[in-house]
């Protein structure tokens, strides 16, 4: 329904008739309300594999499964025969049965659309590998496949990534994840720029420090073993040392003080280098992540608002058709009896269960 005044008239008609029914036929209307709560099923009811409760249950099972894998690594023998790890093997079978049931149930419900979701494809691969490992390879128990078994068990940890997909209802967590994902392209360019800076500065420090044997040859003895070639002997060593300075890990006492004590003017280079990399590029990385997270939040809010508008338009158009059909005398308004018949319509009951009518009342309040 595109006309705003028509929408408001429909909502007013619904609320006024509902109020009249409550005032004049309270007991009968309460019976109708009970019908709304208990009667009416539709083929469009949510399947259990898509329900929030089922997804939370599977998410909890995934968490427990990952914890059990860690406990087995610490407390048990991850590569032992089934006889030596019978308890852990039994637990593995319980988890595998649950995940296999979940996968089959989703396949039966979604059909060919199941594999359109990359998370479902990943889950299918993990469950299939689990079946091969637990029900086929593990009973063989030969020493030659222990390493392969261990690799397959580690692959099961990928299921933890699917946990993030299941817990998208946690808005803050999902925004952080999507912000990081959206930042990868920009972060790649920042990393490339950092690599170029390290390379150029690495060439300079290799020539200035690593190849200056006259200055640093005797200093190795007087300093108690500080070797300039160990830190700046080649371009790669110089880049690694400069990256250590970027992270500010033991950069002053371990590196810079030794160089500056022999070449005081090098303090200018190191100050400029730290300002450019540690205070510049590294903060740029943080800024990129924050900006992308905020952009993701704005996009998510716009998407939710568009979904709500589409749902509102759909519900209003649907209810308009229902109430127009209920207006048998074509008077332009509903009597209490016509209204009671309308709300017994299974489609109205379904919208009520979804909370659509309460949403419209709240918006028009």
CSV table of C-alpha atoms in Angstrom, one decimal:
chain,number,residue,atom,x,y,z
A,1,UNK,CA,0.0,0.0,0.0
A,2,UNK,CA,1.7,3.1,-1.2
A,3,UNK,CA,-0.7,5.8,-0.1
A,4,UNK,CA,0.3,7.0,3.4
A,5,UNK,CA,-3.2,8.2,4.2
A,6,UNK,CA,-4.7,4.9,3.2
A,7,UNK,CA,-2.2,3.1,5.5
A,8,UNK,CA,-3.2,5.3,8.5
A,9,UNK,CA,-6.9,4.8,7.8
A,10,UNK,CA,-6.4,1.1,7.8
A,11,UNK,CA,-4.5,1.2,11.1
A,12,UNK,CA,-7.1,3.4,12.7
A,13,UNK,CA,-9.9,1.2,11.4
A,14,UNK,CA,-8.1,-1.9,12.9
A,15,UNK,CA,-7.5,-0.3,16.3
A,16,UNK,CA,-10.9,1.3,16.6
A,17,UNK,CA,-12.8,-1.9,15.8
A,18,UNK,CA,-10.5,-3.8,18.1
A,19,UNK,CA,-11.2,-1.3,20.9
A,20,UNK,CA,-15.0,-1.5,20.3
A,21,UNK,CA,-14.8,-5.3,20.4
A,22,UNK,CA,-13.0,-5.2,23.7
A,23,UNK,CA,-15.4,-2.8,25.2
A,24,UNK,CA,-18.7,-4.3,24.0
A,25,UNK,CA,-17.8,-8.0,23.7
A,26,UNK,CA,-14.9,-8.4,26.1
A,27,UNK,CA,-15.4,-12.1,27.0
A,28,UNK,CA,-16.1,-13.2,23.5
A,29,UNK,CA,-13.1,-11.2,22.2
A,30,UNK,CA,-10.8,-12.8,24.8
A,31,UNK,CA,-11.8,-16.1,23.4
A,32,UNK,CA,-10.8,-14.9,20.0
A,33,UNK,CA,-7.5,-13.7,21.4
A,34,UNK,CA,-6.9,-17.2,22.7
A,35,UNK,CA,-7.6,-18.6,19.3
A,36,UNK,CA,-4.9,-16.2,18.0
A,37,UNK,CA,-2.4,-17.7,20.4
A,38,UNK,CA,-3.3,-21.4,19.9
A,39,UNK,CA,-4.9,-22.0,16.5
A,40,UNK,CA,-3.8,-21.6,13.0
A,41,UNK,CA,-0.8,-23.1,11.3
A,42,UNK,CA,0.6,-22.3,7.9
A,43,UNK,CA,3.0,-23.8,5.5
A,44,UNK,CA,5.1,-20.7,5.9
A,45,UNK,CA,5.8,-21.4,9.6
A,46,UNK,CA,9.5,-21.3,10.4
A,47,UNK,CA,11.2,-24.7,10.1
A,48,UNK,CA,13.0,-25.9,13.1
A,49,UNK,CA,16.5,-25.9,11.4
A,50,UNK,CA,16.1,-22.1,10.8
A,51,UNK,CA,14.8,-21.4,14.3
A,52,UNK,CA,16.8,-19.3,16.8
A,53,UNK,CA,16.7,-22.0,19.4
A,54,UNK,CA,18.1,-24.7,17.1
A,55,UNK,CA,20.9,-22.5,15.9
A,56,UNK,CA,21.8,-21.5,19.5
A,57,UNK,CA,21.8,-25.2,20.4
A,58,UNK,CA,24.1,-26.1,17.5
A,59,UNK,CA,26.4,-23.1,18.4
A,60,UNK,CA,26.6,-24.4,22.0
A,61,UNK,CA,27.5,-27.9,20.7
A,62,UNK,CA,30.2,-26.5,18.5
A,63,UNK,CA,31.7,-24.7,21.5
A,64,UNK,CA,31.7,-27.8,23.6
A,65,UNK,CA,33.2,-29.8,20.7
A,66,UNK,CA,36.1,-27.4,20.3
A,67,UNK,CA,36.7,-27.4,24.1
A,68,UNK,CA,36.6,-31.3,24.1
A,69,UNK,CA,39.2,-31.3,21.3
A,70,UNK,CA,41.5,-29.1,23.4
A,71,UNK,CA,41.0,-31.2,26.5
A,72,UNK,CA,41.8,-34.3,24.6
A,73,UNK,CA,45.0,-32.8,23.4
A,74,UNK,CA,46.1,-31.8,26.9
A,75,UNK,CA,44.7,-34.8,28.9
A,76,UNK,CA,44.6,-37.6,26.4
A,77,UNK,CA,46.7,-39.0,23.6
A,78,UNK,CA,45.4,-37.5,20.4
A,79,UNK,CA,47.1,-40.2,18.2
A,80,UNK,CA,46.3,-43.3,20.3
A,81,UNK,CA,44.3,-46.3,19.2
A,82,UNK,CA,40.6,-46.5,19.8
A,83,UNK,CA,41.1,-48.9,22.7
A,84,UNK,CA,43.4,-46.4,24.5
A,85,UNK,CA,41.0,-43.5,24.0
A,86,UNK,CA,37.7,-45.2,24.1
A,87,UNK,CA,36.0,-42.5,26.2
A,88,UNK,CA,37.2,-39.7,23.8
A,89,UNK,CA,36.1,-41.8,20.8
A,90,UNK,CA,32.6,-42.2,22.2
A,91,UNK,CA,32.3,-38.5,22.7
A,92,UNK,CA,33.5,-37.9,19.1
A,93,UNK,CA,30.7,-40.2,17.9
A,94,UNK,CA,28.1,-38.3,19.8
A,95,UNK,CA,29.2,-34.9,18.3
A,96,UNK,CA,29.5,-36.4,14.9
A,97,UNK,CA,25.9,-37.9,15.1
A,98,UNK,CA,24.6,-34.5,16.1
A,99,UNK,CA,26.4,-32.6,13.3
A,100,UNK,CA,25.4,-35.3,10.7
A,101,UNK,CA,21.7,-35.0,11.8
A,102,UNK,CA,21.9,-31.2,11.5
A,103,UNK,CA,23.5,-31.3,8.0
A,104,UNK,CA,21.0,-33.9,6.7
A,105,UNK,CA,18.0,-31.9,8.2
A,106,UNK,CA,19.2,-28.7,6.6
A,107,UNK,CA,19.7,-30.5,3.3
A,108,UNK,CA,16.2,-31.9,3.4
A,109,UNK,CA,14.6,-28.6,4.2
A,110,UNK,CA,16.6,-26.3,1.9
A,111,UNK,CA,17.2,-28.8,-0.9
A,112,UNK,CA,19.4,-27.5,-3.7
A,113,UNK,CA,19.7,-24.1,-2.1
A,114,UNK,CA,21.7,-25.7,0.8
A,115,UNK,CA,25.0,-25.4,-1.0
A,116,UNK,CA,24.4,-21.7,-2.0
A,117,UNK,CA,25.5,-20.8,1.5
A,118,UNK,CA,29.3,-21.0,1.7
A,119,UNK,CA,29.0,-21.8,5.4
A,120,UNK,CA,26.9,-24.8,4.6
A,121,UNK,CA,29.4,-26.0,2.1
A,122,UNK,CA,32.2,-25.7,4.6
A,123,UNK,CA,30.2,-27.5,7.2
A,124,UNK,CA,29.4,-30.3,4.8
A,125,UNK,CA,33.1,-30.7,4.1
A,126,UNK,CA,34.0,-30.8,7.8
A,127,UNK,CA,31.3,-33.3,8.6
A,128,UNK,CA,32.3,-35.5,5.7
A,129,UNK,CA,35.9,-35.5,6.8
A,130,UNK,CA,34.8,-36.3,10.3
A,131,UNK,CA,32.8,-39.3,9.1
A,132,UNK,CA,35.9,-40.5,7.1
A,133,UNK,CA,38.1,-40.0,10.1
A,134,UNK,CA,35.9,-41.4,12.9
A,135,UNK,CA,34.0,-44.2,11.2
A,136,UNK,CA,36.5,-45.4,8.6
A,137,UNK,CA,40.1,-44.5,9.3
A,138,UNK,CA,40.1,-44.5,13.1
A,139,UNK,CA,38.9,-48.2,13.4
A,140,UNK,CA,41.8,-49.3,11.2
A,141,UNK,CA,44.2,-47.8,13.7
A,142,UNK,CA,47.4,-48.3,11.6
A,143,UNK,CA,50.5,-46.3,12.6
A,144,UNK,CA,50.8,-45.0,9.0
A,145,UNK,CA,47.7,-42.9,9.1
A,146,UNK,CA,48.2,-41.4,12.6
A,147,UNK,CA,49.5,-38.1,11.1
A,148,UNK,CA,46.6,-37.9,8.6
A,149,UNK,CA,44.2,-38.5,11.5
A,150,UNK,CA,45.7,-35.7,13.5
A,151,UNK,CA,45.4,-33.4,10.5
A,152,UNK,CA,41.8,-34.3,10.0
A,153,UNK,CA,41.0,-33.6,13.7
A,154,UNK,CA,42.7,-30.2,13.5
A,155,UNK,CA,40.5,-29.4,10.4
A,156,UNK,CA,37.5,-29.8,12.7
A,157,UNK,CA,38.5,-26.6,14.4
A,158,UNK,CA,37.4,-24.8,11.3
A,159,UNK,CA,33.9,-25.4,12.7
A,160,UNK,CA,34.7,-22.6,15.2
A,161,UNK,CA,34.6,-20.2,12.3
A,162,UNK,CA,31.0,-21.4,11.5
A,163,UNK,CA,30.2,-20.4,15.1
A,164,UNK,CA,30.7,-16.8,14.2
A,165,UNK,CA,28.1,-17.3,11.4
A,166,UNK,CA,25.6,-18.8,13.8
A,167,UNK,CA,26.0,-16.0,16.3
A,168,UNK,CA,25.3,-13.2,13.9
A,169,UNK,CA,22.6,-12.1,16.3
A,170,UNK,CA,25.3,-10.6,18.4
A,171,UNK,CA,25.4,-7.3,16.6
A,172,UNK,CA,28.6,-5.9,18.1
A,173,UNK,CA,30.6,-9.1,17.4
A,174,UNK,CA,29.4,-9.3,13.9
A,175,UNK,CA,30.1,-5.6,13.2
A,176,UNK,CA,33.7,-6.1,14.4
A,177,UNK,CA,34.2,-9.1,12.2
A,178,UNK,CA,32.7,-7.5,9.1
A,179,UNK,CA,34.7,-4.4,9.8
A,180,UNK,CA,37.9,-6.4,9.8
A,181,UNK,CA,36.9,-8.3,6.6
A,182,UNK,CA,36.1,-5.0,4.8
A,183,UNK,CA,39.4,-3.6,5.9
A,184,UNK,CA,41.5,-6.3,4.4
A,185,UNK,CA,41.9,-4.7,1.0
A,186,UNK,CA,43.0,-1.3,2.5
A,187,UNK,CA,45.2,-3.1,5.0
A,188,UNK,CA,46.9,-4.9,2.1
A,189,UNK,CA,47.9,-1.5,0.6
A,190,UNK,CA,49.1,-0.3,4.0
A,191,UNK,CA,51.2,-3.4,4.4
A,192,UNK,CA,52.7,-2.9,0.9
A,193,UNK,CA,53.6,0.7,1.8
A,194,UNK,CA,55.2,-0.5,5.1
A,195,UNK,CA,57.1,-3.1,3.1
A,196,UNK,CA,58.4,-0.4,0.7
A,197,UNK,CA,59.5,1.8,3.6
A,198,UNK,CA,61.3,-1.1,5.3
A,199,UNK,CA,63.0,-2.0,2.1
A,200,UNK,CA,64.3,1.5,1.3
A,201,UNK,CA,65.3,2.1,4.9
A,202,UNK,CA,66.9,-1.4,5.0
A,203,UNK,CA,69.2,-0.6,2.1
A,204,UNK,CA,70.2,2.6,3.9
A,205,UNK,CA,70.9,1.0,7.2
A,206,UNK,CA,72.8,-1.9,5.6
A,207,UNK,CA,75.2,0.6,3.9
A,208,UNK,CA,75.4,3.0,6.8
A,209,UNK,CA,75.6,0.5,9.7
A,210,UNK,CA,76.0,-3.1,8.5
A,211,UNK,CA,79.0,-2.4,6.1
A,212,UNK,CA,80.7,0.1,8.5
A,213,UNK,CA,83.3,-2.3,9.9
A,214,UNK,CA,85.7,0.4,10.9
A,215,UNK,CA,83.2,2.0,13.3
A,216,UNK,CA,81.5,-1.1,14.7
A,217,UNK,CA,84.3,-3.6,14.6
A,218,UNK,CA,85.9,-2.5,17.8
A,219,UNK,CA,82.6,-1.6,19.4
A,220,UNK,CA,81.6,-5.3,19.4
A,221,UNK,CA,84.4,-5.9,21.8
A,222,UNK,CA,83.8,-2.9,24.0
A,223,UNK,CA,80.0,-3.4,24.2
A,224,UNK,CA,80.3,-6.9,25.3
A,225,UNK,CA,79.2,-8.6,22.1
A,226,UNK,CA,76.8,-6.4,20.2
A,227,UNK,CA,77.2,-7.4,16.6
A,228,UNK,CA,76.2,-4.9,14.0
A,229,UNK,CA,76.2,-7.5,11.2
A,230,UNK,CA,73.7,-9.6,13.1
A,231,UNK,CA,71.2,-6.8,13.0
A,232,UNK,CA,72.2,-4.9,9.8
A,233,UNK,CA,74.5,-7.3,7.9
A,234,UNK,CA,72.1,-7.8,4.9
A,235,UNK,CA,69.1,-6.0,3.6
A,236,UNK,CA,66.8,-8.7,4.9
A,237,UNK,CA,68.4,-8.6,8.4
A,238,UNK,CA,68.1,-4.8,8.3
A,239,UNK,CA,64.4,-5.0,7.3
A,240,UNK,CA,63.8,-7.5,10.1
A,241,UNK,CA,65.5,-5.2,12.6
A,242,UNK,CA,63.6,-2.2,11.4
A,243,UNK,CA,60.3,-4.1,11.8
A,244,UNK,CA,61.3,-4.9,15.4
A,245,UNK,CA,61.7,-1.1,15.9
A,246,UNK,CA,58.3,-0.6,14.3
A,247,UNK,CA,56.8,-2.9,17.0
A,248,UNK,CA,58.8,-1.0,19.7
A,249,UNK,CA,60.1,-4.3,21.0
A,250,UNK,CA,63.4,-3.7,22.8
A,251,UNK,CA,64.2,-1.1,20.2
A,252,UNK,CA,66.0,1.4,22.4
A,253,UNK,CA,68.4,-0.6,24.6
A,254,UNK,CA,68.8,-3.5,22.1
A,255,UNK,CA,69.4,-1.6,18.9
A,256,UNK,CA,69.2,2.2,18.7
A,257,UNK,CA,71.4,3.1,21.7
A,258,UNK,CA,74.3,1.1,20.3
A,259,UNK,CA,74.0,2.8,16.9
A,260,UNK,CA,73.6,6.3,18.3
A,261,UNK,CA,76.5,5.9,20.7
A,262,UNK,CA,78.7,5.5,17.6
A,263,UNK,CA,76.8,7.7,15.1
A,264,UNK,CA,74.9,10.4,17.0
A,265,UNK,CA,73.3,11.8,13.8
A,266,UNK,CA,71.5,8.5,13.3
A,267,UNK,CA,69.1,9.5,16.0
A,268,UNK,CA,67.4,11.8,13.5
A,269,UNK,CA,66.9,8.8,11.2
A,270,UNK,CA,65.4,6.6,13.9
A,271,UNK,CA,63.1,9.3,15.2
A,272,UNK,CA,61.7,10.0,11.7
A,273,UNK,CA,61.4,6.3,11.0
A,274,UNK,CA,59.4,5.7,14.2
A,275,UNK,CA,57.2,8.7,13.6
A,276,UNK,CA,56.4,7.5,10.0
A,277,UNK,CA,55.9,3.8,10.8
A,278,UNK,CA,54.9,3.3,14.5
A,279,UNK,CA,53.0,6.5,14.9
A,280,UNK,CA,51.9,6.9,11.3
A,281,UNK,CA,51.2,3.7,9.4
A,282,UNK,CA,50.3,1.7,12.5
A,283,UNK,CA,47.7,4.3,13.6
A,284,UNK,CA,46.5,4.4,10.0
A,285,UNK,CA,45.8,0.7,10.3
A,286,UNK,CA,43.6,1.3,13.4
A,287,UNK,CA,41.9,4.2,11.6
A,288,UNK,CA,41.1,2.0,8.6
A,289,UNK,CA,39.6,-0.7,10.8
A,290,UNK,CA,37.5,1.8,12.8
A,291,UNK,CA,36.3,3.5,9.7
A,292,UNK,CA,35.2,0.3,8.0
A,293,UNK,CA,33.5,-0.9,11.2
A,294,UNK,CA,31.5,2.3,11.4
A,295,UNK,CA,30.7,2.0,7.7
A,296,UNK,CA,29.5,-1.6,8.2
A,297,UNK,CA,27.3,-0.4,11.1
A,298,UNK,CA,25.7,2.3,8.9
A,299,UNK,CA,25.2,-0.2,6.1
A,300,UNK,CA,23.7,-2.7,8.5
A,301,UNK,CA,21.3,-0.1,9.9
A,302,UNK,CA,20.2,0.9,6.4
A,303,UNK,CA,19.6,-2.7,5.5
A,304,UNK,CA,17.5,-3.4,8.6
A,305,UNK,CA,15.5,-0.2,8.0
A,306,UNK,CA,14.8,-1.3,4.4
A,307,UNK,CA,13.8,-4.8,5.5
A,308,UNK,CA,11.4,-3.3,8.1
A,309,UNK,CA,9.9,-1.0,5.4
A,310,UNK,CA,9.4,-3.9,3.0
A,311,UNK,CA,7.9,-6.0,5.8
A,312,UNK,CA,5.6,-3.1,6.8
A,313,UNK,CA,4.4,-2.6,3.3
A,314,UNK,CA,3.8,-6.4,2.8
A,315,UNK,CA,1.8,-6.7,6.0
A,316,UNK,CA,-0.3,-3.6,5.3
A,317,UNK,CA,-1.1,-4.8,1.8
A,318,UNK,CA,-1.9,-8.2,3.1
A,319,UNK,CA,-4.2,-7.0,5.9
A,320,UNK,CA,-5.9,-4.5,3.5
A,321,UNK,CA,-6.9,-7.4,1.2
A,322,UNK,CA,-8.2,-9.5,4.2
A,323,UNK,CA,-10.2,-6.7,5.8
A,324,UNK,CA,-11.7,-5.7,2.4
A,325,UNK,CA,-12.8,-9.2,1.9
A,326,UNK,CA,-14.2,-9.2,5.5
A,327,UNK,CA,-16.3,-6.1,4.7
A,328,UNK,CA,-19.2,-8.1,3.2
A,329,UNK,CA,-21.6,-5.2,3.1
A,330,UNK,CA,-19.0,-3.0,1.4
A,331,UNK,CA,-19.7,-0.2,3.8
A,332,UNK,CA,-16.1,0.9,4.1
A,333,UNK,CA,-15.9,-0.1,7.8
A,334,UNK,CA,-16.0,-3.3,9.7
A,335,UNK,CA,-18.6,-4.3,12.2
A,336,UNK,CA,-17.6,-6.2,15.4
A,337,UNK,CA,-18.8,-9.4,13.9
A,338,UNK,CA,-17.0,-8.8,10.6
A,339,UNK,CA,-13.9,-8.0,12.6
A,340,UNK,CA,-14.1,-11.1,14.7
A,341,UNK,CA,-14.4,-13.2,11.5
A,342,UNK,CA,-11.4,-11.4,10.0
A,343,UNK,CA,-9.1,-12.1,13.0
A,344,UNK,CA,-10.0,-15.8,12.8
A,345,UNK,CA,-8.5,-15.9,9.3
A,346,UNK,CA,-5.4,-18.2,9.5
A,347,UNK,CA,-3.4,-15.6,7.6
A,348,UNK,CA,-4.2,-12.9,10.3
A,349,UNK,CA,-3.3,-15.4,13.0
A,350,UNK,CA,0.1,-16.0,11.3
A,351,UNK,CA,0.8,-12.3,11.1
A,352,UNK,CA,-0.2,-12.0,14.8
A,353,UNK,CA,2.2,-14.8,15.7
A,354,UNK,CA,5.0,-13.0,13.9
A,355,UNK,CA,4.3,-9.8,15.8
A,356,UNK,CA,3.5,-7.9,12.6
A,357,UNK,CA,0.3,-6.3,14.0
A,358,UNK,CA,2.0,-5.2,17.2
A,359,UNK,CA,4.7,-3.6,15.1
A,360,UNK,CA,2.2,-1.6,13.1
A,361,UNK,CA,0.4,-0.5,16.2
A,362,UNK,CA,3.7,0.7,17.8
A,363,UNK,CA,4.7,2.6,14.6
A,364,UNK,CA,1.4,4.4,14.4
A,365,UNK,CA,1.2,5.2,18.1
